[in-house]
XYZ file of C-alpha atoms in Angstrom:
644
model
C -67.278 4.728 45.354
C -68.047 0.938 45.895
C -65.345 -0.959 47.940
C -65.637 -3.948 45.496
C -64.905 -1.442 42.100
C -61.626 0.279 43.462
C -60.796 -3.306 44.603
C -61.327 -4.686 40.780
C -59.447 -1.608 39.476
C -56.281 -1.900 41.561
C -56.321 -5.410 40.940
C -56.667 -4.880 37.331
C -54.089 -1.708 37.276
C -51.209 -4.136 38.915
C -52.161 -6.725 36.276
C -51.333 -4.544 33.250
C -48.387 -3.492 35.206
C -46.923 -7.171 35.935
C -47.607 -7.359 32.059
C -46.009 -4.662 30.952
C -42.648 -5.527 33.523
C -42.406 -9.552 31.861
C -42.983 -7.798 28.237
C -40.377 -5.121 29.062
C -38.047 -8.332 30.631
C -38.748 -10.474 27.308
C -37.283 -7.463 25.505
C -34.405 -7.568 27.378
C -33.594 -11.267 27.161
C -34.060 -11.577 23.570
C -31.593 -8.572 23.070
C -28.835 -10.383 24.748
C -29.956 -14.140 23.850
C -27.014 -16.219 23.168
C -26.036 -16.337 19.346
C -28.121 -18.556 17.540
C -25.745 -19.283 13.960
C -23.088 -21.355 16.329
C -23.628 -24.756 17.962
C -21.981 -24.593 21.325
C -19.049 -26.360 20.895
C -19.521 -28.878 23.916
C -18.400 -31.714 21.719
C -21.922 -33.611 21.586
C -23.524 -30.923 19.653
C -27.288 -29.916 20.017
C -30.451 -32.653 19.932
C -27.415 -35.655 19.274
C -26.153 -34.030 16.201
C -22.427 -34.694 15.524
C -19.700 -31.761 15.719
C -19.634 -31.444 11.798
C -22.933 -30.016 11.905
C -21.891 -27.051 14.257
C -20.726 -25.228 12.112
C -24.074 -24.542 10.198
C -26.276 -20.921 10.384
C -22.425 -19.212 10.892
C -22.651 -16.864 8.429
C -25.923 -14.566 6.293
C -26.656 -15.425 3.349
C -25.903 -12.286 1.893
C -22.325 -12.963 2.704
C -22.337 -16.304 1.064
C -24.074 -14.745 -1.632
C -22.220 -11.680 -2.589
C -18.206 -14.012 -2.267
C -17.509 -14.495 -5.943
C -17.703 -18.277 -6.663
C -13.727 -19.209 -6.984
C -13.863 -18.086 -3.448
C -16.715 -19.856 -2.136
C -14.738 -23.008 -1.068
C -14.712 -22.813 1.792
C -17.187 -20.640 2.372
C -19.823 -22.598 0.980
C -19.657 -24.851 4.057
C -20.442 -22.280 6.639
C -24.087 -21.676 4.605
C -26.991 -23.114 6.479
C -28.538 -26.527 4.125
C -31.783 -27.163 3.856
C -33.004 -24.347 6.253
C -35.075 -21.696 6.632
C -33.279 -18.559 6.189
C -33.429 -17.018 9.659
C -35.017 -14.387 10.944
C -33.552 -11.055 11.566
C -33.763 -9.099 15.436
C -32.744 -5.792 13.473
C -32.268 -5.696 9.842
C -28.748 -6.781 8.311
C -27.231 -5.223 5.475
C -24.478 -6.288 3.900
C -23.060 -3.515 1.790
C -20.035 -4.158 -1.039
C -17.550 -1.983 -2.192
C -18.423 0.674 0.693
C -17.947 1.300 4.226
C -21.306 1.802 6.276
C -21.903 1.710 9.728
C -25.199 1.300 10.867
C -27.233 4.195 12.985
C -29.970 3.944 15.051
C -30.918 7.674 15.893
C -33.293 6.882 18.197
C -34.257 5.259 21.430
C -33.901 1.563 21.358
C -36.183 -0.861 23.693
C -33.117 -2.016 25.708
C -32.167 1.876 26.283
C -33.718 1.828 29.766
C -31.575 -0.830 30.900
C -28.058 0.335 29.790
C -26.086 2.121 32.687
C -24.718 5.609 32.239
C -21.045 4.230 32.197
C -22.569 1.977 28.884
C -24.120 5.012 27.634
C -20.583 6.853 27.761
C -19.213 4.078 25.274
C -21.975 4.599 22.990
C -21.264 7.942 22.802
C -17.406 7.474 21.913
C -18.283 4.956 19.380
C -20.699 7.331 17.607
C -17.936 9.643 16.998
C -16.820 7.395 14.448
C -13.058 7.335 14.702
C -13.088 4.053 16.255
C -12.035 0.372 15.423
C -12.200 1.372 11.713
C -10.279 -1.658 9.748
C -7.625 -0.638 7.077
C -7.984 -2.055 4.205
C -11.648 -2.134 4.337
C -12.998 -5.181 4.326
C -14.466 -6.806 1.340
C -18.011 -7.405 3.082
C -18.407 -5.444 6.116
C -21.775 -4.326 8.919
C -21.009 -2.695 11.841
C -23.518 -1.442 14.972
C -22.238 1.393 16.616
C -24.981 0.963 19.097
C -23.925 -2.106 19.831
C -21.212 -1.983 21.999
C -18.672 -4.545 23.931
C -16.027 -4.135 26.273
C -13.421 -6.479 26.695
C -13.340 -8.379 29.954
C -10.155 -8.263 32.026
C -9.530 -12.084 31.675
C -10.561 -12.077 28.215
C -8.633 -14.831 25.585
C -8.418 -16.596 22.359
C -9.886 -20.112 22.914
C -9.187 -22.690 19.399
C -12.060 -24.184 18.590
C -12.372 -28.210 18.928
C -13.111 -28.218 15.226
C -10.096 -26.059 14.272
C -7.067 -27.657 13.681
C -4.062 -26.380 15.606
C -0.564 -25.075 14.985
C 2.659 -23.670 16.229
C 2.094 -20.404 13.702
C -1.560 -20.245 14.996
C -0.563 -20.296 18.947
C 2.126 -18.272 18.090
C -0.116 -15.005 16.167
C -2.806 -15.433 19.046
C -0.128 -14.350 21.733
C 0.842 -11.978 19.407
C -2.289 -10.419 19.152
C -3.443 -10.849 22.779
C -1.039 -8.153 23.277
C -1.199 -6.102 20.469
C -5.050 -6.002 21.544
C -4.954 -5.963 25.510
C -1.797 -3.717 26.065
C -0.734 -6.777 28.505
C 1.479 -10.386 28.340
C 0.058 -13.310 27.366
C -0.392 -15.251 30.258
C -1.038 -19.033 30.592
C -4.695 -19.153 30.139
C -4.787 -16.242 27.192
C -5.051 -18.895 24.508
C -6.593 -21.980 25.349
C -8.094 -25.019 23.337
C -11.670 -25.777 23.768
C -12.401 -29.286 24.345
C -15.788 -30.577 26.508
C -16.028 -26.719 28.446
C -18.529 -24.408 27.839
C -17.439 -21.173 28.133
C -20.437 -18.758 29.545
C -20.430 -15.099 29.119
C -23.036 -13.569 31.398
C -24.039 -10.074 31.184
C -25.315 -8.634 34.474
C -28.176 -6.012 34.233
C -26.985 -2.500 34.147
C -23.658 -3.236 33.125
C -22.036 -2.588 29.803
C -22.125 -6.280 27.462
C -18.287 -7.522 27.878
C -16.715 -9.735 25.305
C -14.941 -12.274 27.391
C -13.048 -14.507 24.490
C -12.849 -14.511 20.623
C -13.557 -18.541 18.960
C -10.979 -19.246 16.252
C -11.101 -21.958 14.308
C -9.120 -23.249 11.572
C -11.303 -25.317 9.444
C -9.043 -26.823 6.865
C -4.757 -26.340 6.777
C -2.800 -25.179 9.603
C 0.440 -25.862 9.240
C 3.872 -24.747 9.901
C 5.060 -24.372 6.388
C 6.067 -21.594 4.245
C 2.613 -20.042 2.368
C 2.070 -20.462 -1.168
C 1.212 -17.999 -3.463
C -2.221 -19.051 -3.752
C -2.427 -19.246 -0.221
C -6.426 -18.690 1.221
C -6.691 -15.933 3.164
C -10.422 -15.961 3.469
C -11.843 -15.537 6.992
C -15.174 -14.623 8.214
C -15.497 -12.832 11.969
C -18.378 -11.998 13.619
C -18.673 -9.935 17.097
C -22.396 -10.083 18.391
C -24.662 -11.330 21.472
C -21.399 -11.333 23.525
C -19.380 -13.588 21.366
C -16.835 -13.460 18.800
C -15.537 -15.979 16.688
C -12.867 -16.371 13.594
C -13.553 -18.720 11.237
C -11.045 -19.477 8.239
C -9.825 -22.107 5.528
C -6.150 -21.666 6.482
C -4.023 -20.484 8.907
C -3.415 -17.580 6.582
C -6.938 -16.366 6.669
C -7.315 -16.920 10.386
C -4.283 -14.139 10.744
C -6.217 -11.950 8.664
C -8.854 -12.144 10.960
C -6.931 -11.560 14.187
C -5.674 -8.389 12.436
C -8.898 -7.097 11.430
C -10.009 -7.802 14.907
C -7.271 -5.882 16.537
C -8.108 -2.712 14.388
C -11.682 -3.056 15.960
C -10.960 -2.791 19.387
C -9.945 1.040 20.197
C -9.838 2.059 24.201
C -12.556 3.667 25.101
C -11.267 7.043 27.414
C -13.989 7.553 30.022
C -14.588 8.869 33.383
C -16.474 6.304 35.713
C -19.652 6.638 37.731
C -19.406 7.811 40.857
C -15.587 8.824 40.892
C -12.954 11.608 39.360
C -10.671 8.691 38.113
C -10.506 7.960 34.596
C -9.943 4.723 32.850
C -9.194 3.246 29.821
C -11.279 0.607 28.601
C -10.786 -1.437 25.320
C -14.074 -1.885 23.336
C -15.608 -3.145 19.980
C -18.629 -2.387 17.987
C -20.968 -5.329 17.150
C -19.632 -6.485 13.436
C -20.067 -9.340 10.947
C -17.330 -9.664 8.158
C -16.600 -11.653 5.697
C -13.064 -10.622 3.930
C -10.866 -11.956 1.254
C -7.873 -10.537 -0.921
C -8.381 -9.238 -4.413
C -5.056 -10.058 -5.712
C -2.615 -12.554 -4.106
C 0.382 -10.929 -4.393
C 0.818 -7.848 -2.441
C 4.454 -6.609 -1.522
C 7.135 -4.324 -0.435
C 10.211 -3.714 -2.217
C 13.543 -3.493 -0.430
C 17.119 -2.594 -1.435
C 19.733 -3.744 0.594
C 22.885 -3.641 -1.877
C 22.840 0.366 -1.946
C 22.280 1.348 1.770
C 22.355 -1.970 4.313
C 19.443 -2.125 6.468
C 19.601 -4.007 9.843
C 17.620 -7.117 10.636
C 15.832 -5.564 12.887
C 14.938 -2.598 10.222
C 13.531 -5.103 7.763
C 11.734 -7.186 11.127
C 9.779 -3.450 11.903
C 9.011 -3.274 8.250
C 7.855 -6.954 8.136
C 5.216 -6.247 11.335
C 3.919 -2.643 9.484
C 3.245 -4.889 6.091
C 1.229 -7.944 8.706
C -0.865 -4.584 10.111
C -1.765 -3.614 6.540
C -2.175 -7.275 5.392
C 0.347 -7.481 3.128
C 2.177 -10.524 2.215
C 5.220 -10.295 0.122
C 8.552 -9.027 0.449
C 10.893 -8.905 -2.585
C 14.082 -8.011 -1.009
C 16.576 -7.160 -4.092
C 19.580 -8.522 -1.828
C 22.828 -7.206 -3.905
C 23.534 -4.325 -5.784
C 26.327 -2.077 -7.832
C 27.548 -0.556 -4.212
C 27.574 -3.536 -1.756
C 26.912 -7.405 -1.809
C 26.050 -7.789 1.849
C 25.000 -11.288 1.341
C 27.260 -13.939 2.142
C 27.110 -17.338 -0.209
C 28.934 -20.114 0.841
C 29.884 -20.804 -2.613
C 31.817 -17.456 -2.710
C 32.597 -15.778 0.837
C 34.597 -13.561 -0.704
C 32.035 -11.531 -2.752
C 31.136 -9.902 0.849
C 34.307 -10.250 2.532
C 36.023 -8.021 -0.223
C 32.389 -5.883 -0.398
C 32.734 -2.258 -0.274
C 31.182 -2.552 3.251
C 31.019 -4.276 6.163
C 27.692 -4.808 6.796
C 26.191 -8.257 6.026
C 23.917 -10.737 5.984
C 24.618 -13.986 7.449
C 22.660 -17.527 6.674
C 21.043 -17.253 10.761
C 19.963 -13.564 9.973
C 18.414 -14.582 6.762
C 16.712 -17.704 7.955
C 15.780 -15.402 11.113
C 13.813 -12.926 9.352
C 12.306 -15.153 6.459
C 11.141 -17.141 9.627
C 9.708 -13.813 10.813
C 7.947 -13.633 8.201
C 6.493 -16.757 7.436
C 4.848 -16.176 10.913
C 3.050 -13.455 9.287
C 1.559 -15.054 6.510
C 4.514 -13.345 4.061
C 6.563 -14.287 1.570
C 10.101 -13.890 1.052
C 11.004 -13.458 -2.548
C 14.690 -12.676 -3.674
C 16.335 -10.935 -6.307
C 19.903 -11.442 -8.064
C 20.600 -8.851 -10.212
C 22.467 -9.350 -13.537
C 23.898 -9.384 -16.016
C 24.040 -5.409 -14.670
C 23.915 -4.002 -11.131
C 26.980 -6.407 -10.549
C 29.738 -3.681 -9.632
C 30.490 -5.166 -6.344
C 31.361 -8.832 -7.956
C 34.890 -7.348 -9.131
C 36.847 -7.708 -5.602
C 35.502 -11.294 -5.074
C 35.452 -12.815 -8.777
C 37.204 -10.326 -10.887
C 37.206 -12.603 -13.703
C 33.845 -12.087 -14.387
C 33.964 -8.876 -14.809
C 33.808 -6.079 -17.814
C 34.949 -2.958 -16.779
C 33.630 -0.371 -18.772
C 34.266 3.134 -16.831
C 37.412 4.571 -15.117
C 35.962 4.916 -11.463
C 34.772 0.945 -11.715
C 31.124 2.662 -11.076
C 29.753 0.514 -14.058
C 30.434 -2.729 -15.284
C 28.859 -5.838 -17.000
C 28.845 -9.676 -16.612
C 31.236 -10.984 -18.767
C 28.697 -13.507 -20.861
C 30.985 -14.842 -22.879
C 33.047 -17.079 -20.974
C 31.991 -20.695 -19.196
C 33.381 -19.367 -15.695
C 30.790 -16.433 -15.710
C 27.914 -19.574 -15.436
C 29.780 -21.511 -13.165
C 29.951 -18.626 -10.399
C 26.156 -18.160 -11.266
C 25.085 -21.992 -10.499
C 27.140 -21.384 -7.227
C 25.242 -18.024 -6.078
C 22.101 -19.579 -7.169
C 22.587 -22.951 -5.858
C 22.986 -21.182 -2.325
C 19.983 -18.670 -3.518
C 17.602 -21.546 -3.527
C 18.421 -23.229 -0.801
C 18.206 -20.494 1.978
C 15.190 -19.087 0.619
C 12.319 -21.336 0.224
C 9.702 -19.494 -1.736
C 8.149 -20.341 -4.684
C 9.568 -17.446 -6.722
C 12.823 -16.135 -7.468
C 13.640 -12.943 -9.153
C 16.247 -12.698 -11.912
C 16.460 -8.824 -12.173
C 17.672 -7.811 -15.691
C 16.852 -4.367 -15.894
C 19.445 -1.504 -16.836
C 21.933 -3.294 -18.280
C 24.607 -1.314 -20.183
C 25.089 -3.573 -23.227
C 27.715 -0.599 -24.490
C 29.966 -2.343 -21.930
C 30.175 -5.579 -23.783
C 31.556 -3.201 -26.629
C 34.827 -2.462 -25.019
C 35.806 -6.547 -24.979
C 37.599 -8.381 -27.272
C 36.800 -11.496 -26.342
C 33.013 -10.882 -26.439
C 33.332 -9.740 -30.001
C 34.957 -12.786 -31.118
C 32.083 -14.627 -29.588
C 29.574 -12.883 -31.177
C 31.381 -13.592 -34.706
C 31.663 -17.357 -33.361
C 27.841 -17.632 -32.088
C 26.138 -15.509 -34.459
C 25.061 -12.962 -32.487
C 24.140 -9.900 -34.370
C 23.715 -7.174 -31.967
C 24.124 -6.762 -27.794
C 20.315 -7.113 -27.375
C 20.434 -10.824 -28.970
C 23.629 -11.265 -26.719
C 21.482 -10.475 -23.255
C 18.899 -13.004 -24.327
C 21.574 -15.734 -24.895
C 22.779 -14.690 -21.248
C 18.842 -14.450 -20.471
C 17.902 -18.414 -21.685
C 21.086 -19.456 -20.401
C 20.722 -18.125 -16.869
C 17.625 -19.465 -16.890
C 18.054 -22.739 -17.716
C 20.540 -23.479 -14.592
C 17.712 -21.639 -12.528
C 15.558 -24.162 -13.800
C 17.970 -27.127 -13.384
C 18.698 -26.284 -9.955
C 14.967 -26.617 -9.060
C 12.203 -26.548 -11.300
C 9.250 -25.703 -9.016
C 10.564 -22.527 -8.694
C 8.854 -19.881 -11.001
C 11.279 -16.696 -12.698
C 10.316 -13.088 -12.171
C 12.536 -10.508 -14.775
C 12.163 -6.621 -14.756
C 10.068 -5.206 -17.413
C 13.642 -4.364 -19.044
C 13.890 -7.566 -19.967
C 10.899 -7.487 -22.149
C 11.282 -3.757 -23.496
C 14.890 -5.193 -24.942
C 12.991 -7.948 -26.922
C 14.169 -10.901 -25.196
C 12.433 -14.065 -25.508
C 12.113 -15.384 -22.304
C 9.280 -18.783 -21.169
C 6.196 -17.816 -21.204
C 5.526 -19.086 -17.418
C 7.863 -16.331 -16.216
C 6.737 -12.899 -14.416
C 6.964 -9.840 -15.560
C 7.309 -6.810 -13.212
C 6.508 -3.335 -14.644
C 7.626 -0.747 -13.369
C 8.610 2.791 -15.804
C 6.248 5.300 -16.386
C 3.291 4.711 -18.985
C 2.895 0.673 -17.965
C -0.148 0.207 -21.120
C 2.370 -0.420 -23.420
C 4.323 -2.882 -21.685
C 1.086 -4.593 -19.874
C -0.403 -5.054 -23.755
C 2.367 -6.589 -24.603
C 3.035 -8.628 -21.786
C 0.093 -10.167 -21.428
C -0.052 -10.756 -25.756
C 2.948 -13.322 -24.884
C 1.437 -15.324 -22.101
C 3.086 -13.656 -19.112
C 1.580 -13.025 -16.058
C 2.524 -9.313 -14.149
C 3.126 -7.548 -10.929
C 2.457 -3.966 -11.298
C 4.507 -1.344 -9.722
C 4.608 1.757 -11.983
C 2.807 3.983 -9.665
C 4.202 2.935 -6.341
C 7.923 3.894 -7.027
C 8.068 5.387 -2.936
C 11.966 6.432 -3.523
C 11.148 10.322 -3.191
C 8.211 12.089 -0.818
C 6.781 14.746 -2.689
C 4.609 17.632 -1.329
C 0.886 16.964 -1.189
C -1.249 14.675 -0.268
C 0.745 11.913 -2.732
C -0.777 9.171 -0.650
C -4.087 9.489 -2.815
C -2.420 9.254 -6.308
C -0.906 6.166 -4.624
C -4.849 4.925 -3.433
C -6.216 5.610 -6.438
C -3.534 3.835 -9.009
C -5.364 0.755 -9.954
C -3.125 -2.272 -11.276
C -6.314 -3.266 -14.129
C -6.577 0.793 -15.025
C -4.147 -0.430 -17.789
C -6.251 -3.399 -18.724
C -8.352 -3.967 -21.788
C -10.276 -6.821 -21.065
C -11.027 -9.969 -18.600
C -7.639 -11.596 -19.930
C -5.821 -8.836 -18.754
C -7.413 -8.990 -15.475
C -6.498 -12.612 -14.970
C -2.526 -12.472 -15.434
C -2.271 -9.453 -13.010
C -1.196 -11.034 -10.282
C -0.957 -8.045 -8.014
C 1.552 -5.231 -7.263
C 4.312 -4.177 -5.208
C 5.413 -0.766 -3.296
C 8.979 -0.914 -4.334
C 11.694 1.648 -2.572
C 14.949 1.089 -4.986
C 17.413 2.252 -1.842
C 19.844 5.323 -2.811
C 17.352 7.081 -0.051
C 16.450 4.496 2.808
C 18.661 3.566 5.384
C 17.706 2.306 9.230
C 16.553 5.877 10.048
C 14.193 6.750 6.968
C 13.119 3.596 5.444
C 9.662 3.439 7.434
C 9.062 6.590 6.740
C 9.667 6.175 3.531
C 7.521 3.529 3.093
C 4.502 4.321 5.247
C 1.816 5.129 5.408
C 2.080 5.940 1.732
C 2.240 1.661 1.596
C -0.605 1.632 3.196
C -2.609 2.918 0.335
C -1.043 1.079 -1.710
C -2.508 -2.191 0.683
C -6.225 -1.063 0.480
C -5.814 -1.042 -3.387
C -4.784 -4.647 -3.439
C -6.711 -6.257 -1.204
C -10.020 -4.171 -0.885
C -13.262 -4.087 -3.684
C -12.334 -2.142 -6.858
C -15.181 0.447 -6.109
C -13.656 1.658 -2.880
C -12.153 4.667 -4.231
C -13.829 7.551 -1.678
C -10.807 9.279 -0.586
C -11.806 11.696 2.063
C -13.457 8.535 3.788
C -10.403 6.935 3.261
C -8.268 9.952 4.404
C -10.181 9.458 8.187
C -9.810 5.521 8.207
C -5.972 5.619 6.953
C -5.302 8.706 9.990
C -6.489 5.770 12.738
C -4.596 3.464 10.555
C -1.605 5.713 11.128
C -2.029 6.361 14.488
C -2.546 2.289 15.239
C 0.874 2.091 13.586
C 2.685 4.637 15.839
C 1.001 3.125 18.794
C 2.093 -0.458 17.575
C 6.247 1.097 17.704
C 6.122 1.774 14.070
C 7.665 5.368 12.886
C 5.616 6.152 10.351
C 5.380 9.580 8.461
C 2.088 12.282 8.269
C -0.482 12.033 5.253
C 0.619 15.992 4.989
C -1.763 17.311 6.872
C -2.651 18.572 10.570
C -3.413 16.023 12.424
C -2.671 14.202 16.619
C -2.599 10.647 17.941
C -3.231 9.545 21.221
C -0.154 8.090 22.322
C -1.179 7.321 25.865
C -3.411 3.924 25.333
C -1.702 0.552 24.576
């Protein structure tokens, strides 16, 4: 063959090959290009734009799309203006209502550059038992083909946009260990300024995640949340980076906890050597999350069986990890008043036990809790429930039994509704929560039947019958509530309205008997707003999986309309106390609580319970890692106790 041919053909041959090597290195590049919808924070912004324009391409605009306009906010400002909606490396599907991971079965272009030890994360995180969030986000895409593993000096760096806070530092050294099994050191949350933070990816190695941007956009401060409080948040792990974007503080803790249900270690054995370790990863995900009702609590009795500080602390960090944020602790009760008032030390010096609750422990764990984004709301029970008030204001009391196991205010007399205004006065001003709650339920009116002197002022006021006598108590009680401080708002038992008392209109009603239609209906005919417990009475653990009636039980299943739907403010898990003490109530509680959690904060339409049986076992299992007893959804089942 001609010299000069073979000469052209090897010339040509290395040609295509030098073509094919920069096409196959193009590939590469633009898989692990830096993320496009975030200006690098470098405080002078891209082509001289300012730093409010940063913020622009953050999030799809099926996210922004699909957020229901009341909560669009402060969402709406994330939302590229007056751009081209971008283009897509892979296709992006945002799905509603429904988890979905994405699968790519089969070879991507990128395959041929991933290292075996990459490959063996890849194949964990197709088993699907990893880094799934509970509750399920409202909008949520994950890649399990796209894998990161967290770098060994990764940290939470605040954003020079966000603003800053003691609760915010505070929750990202919380989570720095909850997620990296290790203590917060000095550089594990940091505040971006002028640095640029680079996270190269050498080839063959797995992609690492090297820090997680958080950013505060709007209020971050250190007061106690409001009802209303936004907990929106948006978070977004791709291209190597991560960031948290929220409205509030509230939302931006939210975020972090969603976050640290993604990560799961990754149990693998390395190249080249017998040794094993444990590596914490995350899939690629974008998520944009909000509540579906605002009020979302616990129920605790501490008047019956006296839990320790530290009890109601452990329960207060299981309701954070299921994003829960109320806790209406019913402080007093027929067998104990544990709480000491300043007013009147001796209702709990003269208690039945010993056990109480100081003004430091109560301003210790409503602290604790306001560092979780939760809500302390009180109750003081009466004019019933109030058996323990006869050793430290006897004079009060109606004693209607001969053990002194039941007895009544006595609402006839001035002195009853001066200790009141004391108890409350002190009420007020060691909790600082919007709401209050009055209690009223199970009252035995027959009581007021064995006094003389509340007959004579029946004749005297014109009361007809004991149920007209309650509501005189009921408007009365009220009314110093209100004079005491009238920001605060009044929640009553649904007792209160079964027993036909007229009560304001702004008040709360809690439900909480079997068969709530009735008492919904007529709730919400006179104005009043409701928290729904009926279905998540947790005082008894029955056989069964009981944890899916609990899932399923749907606070607007009792509604008749979009009126209905807007006075339901949310629900509560509510454990009345004859069975909970330090060693039981957790597993009283959970995890049954935590299907209670996905109900009120997840899409109505997520009701798929054997998908939900496999995310609520990790859920479980995340729990007893995180020191939290917690009992079995009543079946077979293991956790891996071994990983942080």
């Amino acid at each position: 063959m001609d010299t000069n041919l073979l000469l052209t053909l090897l010339i040509l041959a290395t040609g295509c090959m030098a073509a094919q090597k920069r096409q196959r290195e193009r590939l590469y590049r633009g898989s692990r290009r830096p993320n496009n919808h975030i200006y690098r924070a470098s405080g002078k912004g891209r082509g001289g734009k300012v730093r409010g324009d940063m913020l622009q391409n953050l999030l799809p605009y099926e996210a922004v799309e699909n957020v229901p306009v009341k909560e669009r906010m402060d969402v709406s400002l994330w939302q590229t203006r007056g751009q081209a909606k971008p283009n897509r490396r892979r296709p992006k599907r945002w799905i509603k209502g429904q988890f979905h991971l994405q699968m790519q079965t089969g070879p991507t272009e990128t395959d041929h550059y991933r290292s075996k030890t990459h490959e063996s994360y890849l194949t964990e995180a197709r088993l699907g038992r990893h880094g799934l969030p509970w509750p399920l986000p409202r909008h949520f895409r994950s890649d399990s083909n796209m894998v990161y593993q967290l770098d060994t000096n990764f940290r939470f760096v605040i954003g020079p946009l966000s603003r800053s806070c003691v609760t915010l530092t505070r929750a990202l050294r919380r989570y720095y260990v909850i997620i990296t099994g290790r203590l917060p050191r000095r550089q594990s949350v940091v505040v971006r300024d002028e640095e640029e933070f680079e996270s190269p990816v050498a080839h063959g190695n797995p992609a690492t995640l090297r820090h997680v941007d958080v950013s505060v956009l709007y209020s971050c401060s250190d007061a106690h949340p409001e009802p209303t409080a936004n907990e929106t948040y948006a978070l977004q792990i791709n291209n190597n980076t991560a960031s948290i974007i929220a409205g509030e503080v509230w939302g931006a803790l939210r975020g972090l906890e969603t976050l640290s249900q993604l990560v799961y270690v990754s149990e693998h054995r390395q190249v080249h050597t017998t040794a094993h370790s444990e590596q914490p990863c995350v899939h690629m995900a974008d998520i944009v999350d909000f509540p579906r009702f605002h009020h979302r609590g616990v129920m605790i009795n501490t008047g019956i069986h006296f839990l320790h500080p530290t009890t109601i602390k452990k329960n207060l960090e299981a309701m954070e990890h299921n994003k829960l944020n109320v806790l209406h602790w019913r402080l007093v009760d027929d067998q104990s008043f544990p709480w000491v008032s300043k007013a009147y030390p001796d209702l709990s010096n003269r208690s039945s036990k010993r056990e109480t609750y100081n003004a430091a422990d109560i301003a210790g764990i409503v602290e604790f809790a306001r560092q979780r984004g939760i809500r302390v709301v009180p109750e003081l029970d009466s004019p019933g429930h109030t058996a323990s008030w006869r050793n430290g204001v006897p004079d009060v009391m109606i004693n209607c039994a001969d053990n002194n196991s039941q007895q009544v205010l006595d609402v006839s007399i001035n002195i009853t509704y001066t200790v009141l205004r004391g108890l409350w006065d002190d009420m007020l001003t060691t909790f600082p929560g919007r709401y209050v709650h009055l209690g009223g339920d199970e009252v035995p009116t027959l009581c007021w039947a064995k006094s003389k002197d509340v007959a004579i002022f029946m004749e005297r006021e014109k009361i007809k019958d004991y149920g007209e006598l309650q509501n005189y108590f009921t408007r009365r009680l009220s009314s110093i509530v209100n004079q005491l401080d009238s920001n605060r708002k009044l929640v009553f038992w649904q007792d209160v309205l079964d027993s036909g008392i007229s009560i304001d209109e702004r008040a709360v009603i809690q439900i909480w008997k079997p068969n709530p239609k009735a008492a919904t209906t007529l709730a919400v005919s006179r104005g009043h707003r409701v928290i729904y417990s009926s279905p998540w009475c947790l005082n008894y653990v029955t056989s069964g999986m009981d944890w899916a009636m609990l899932y399923l039980a749907d606070p607007l299943e009792h509604t008749v309309g979009a009126t209905e739907e807007e006075v339901v403010m949310g629900g509560e898990a509510c454990v009345s106390g004859e069975h909970a003490v330090d060693s039981s109530l957790l597993q009283t509680v959970w995890s049954r609580a935590s299907a209670m959690a996905e109900r009120m904060w997840s899409d109505r339409n997520v009701r798929n319970v054997p998908e939900a049986q496999v995310r609520l076992e990790e859920q479980r299992c995340r729990m007893i890692r995180r020191r939290i007893p917690i009992s079995p959804l009543n079946e077979p089942s293991s956790c891996n106790l071994h990983v942080p």
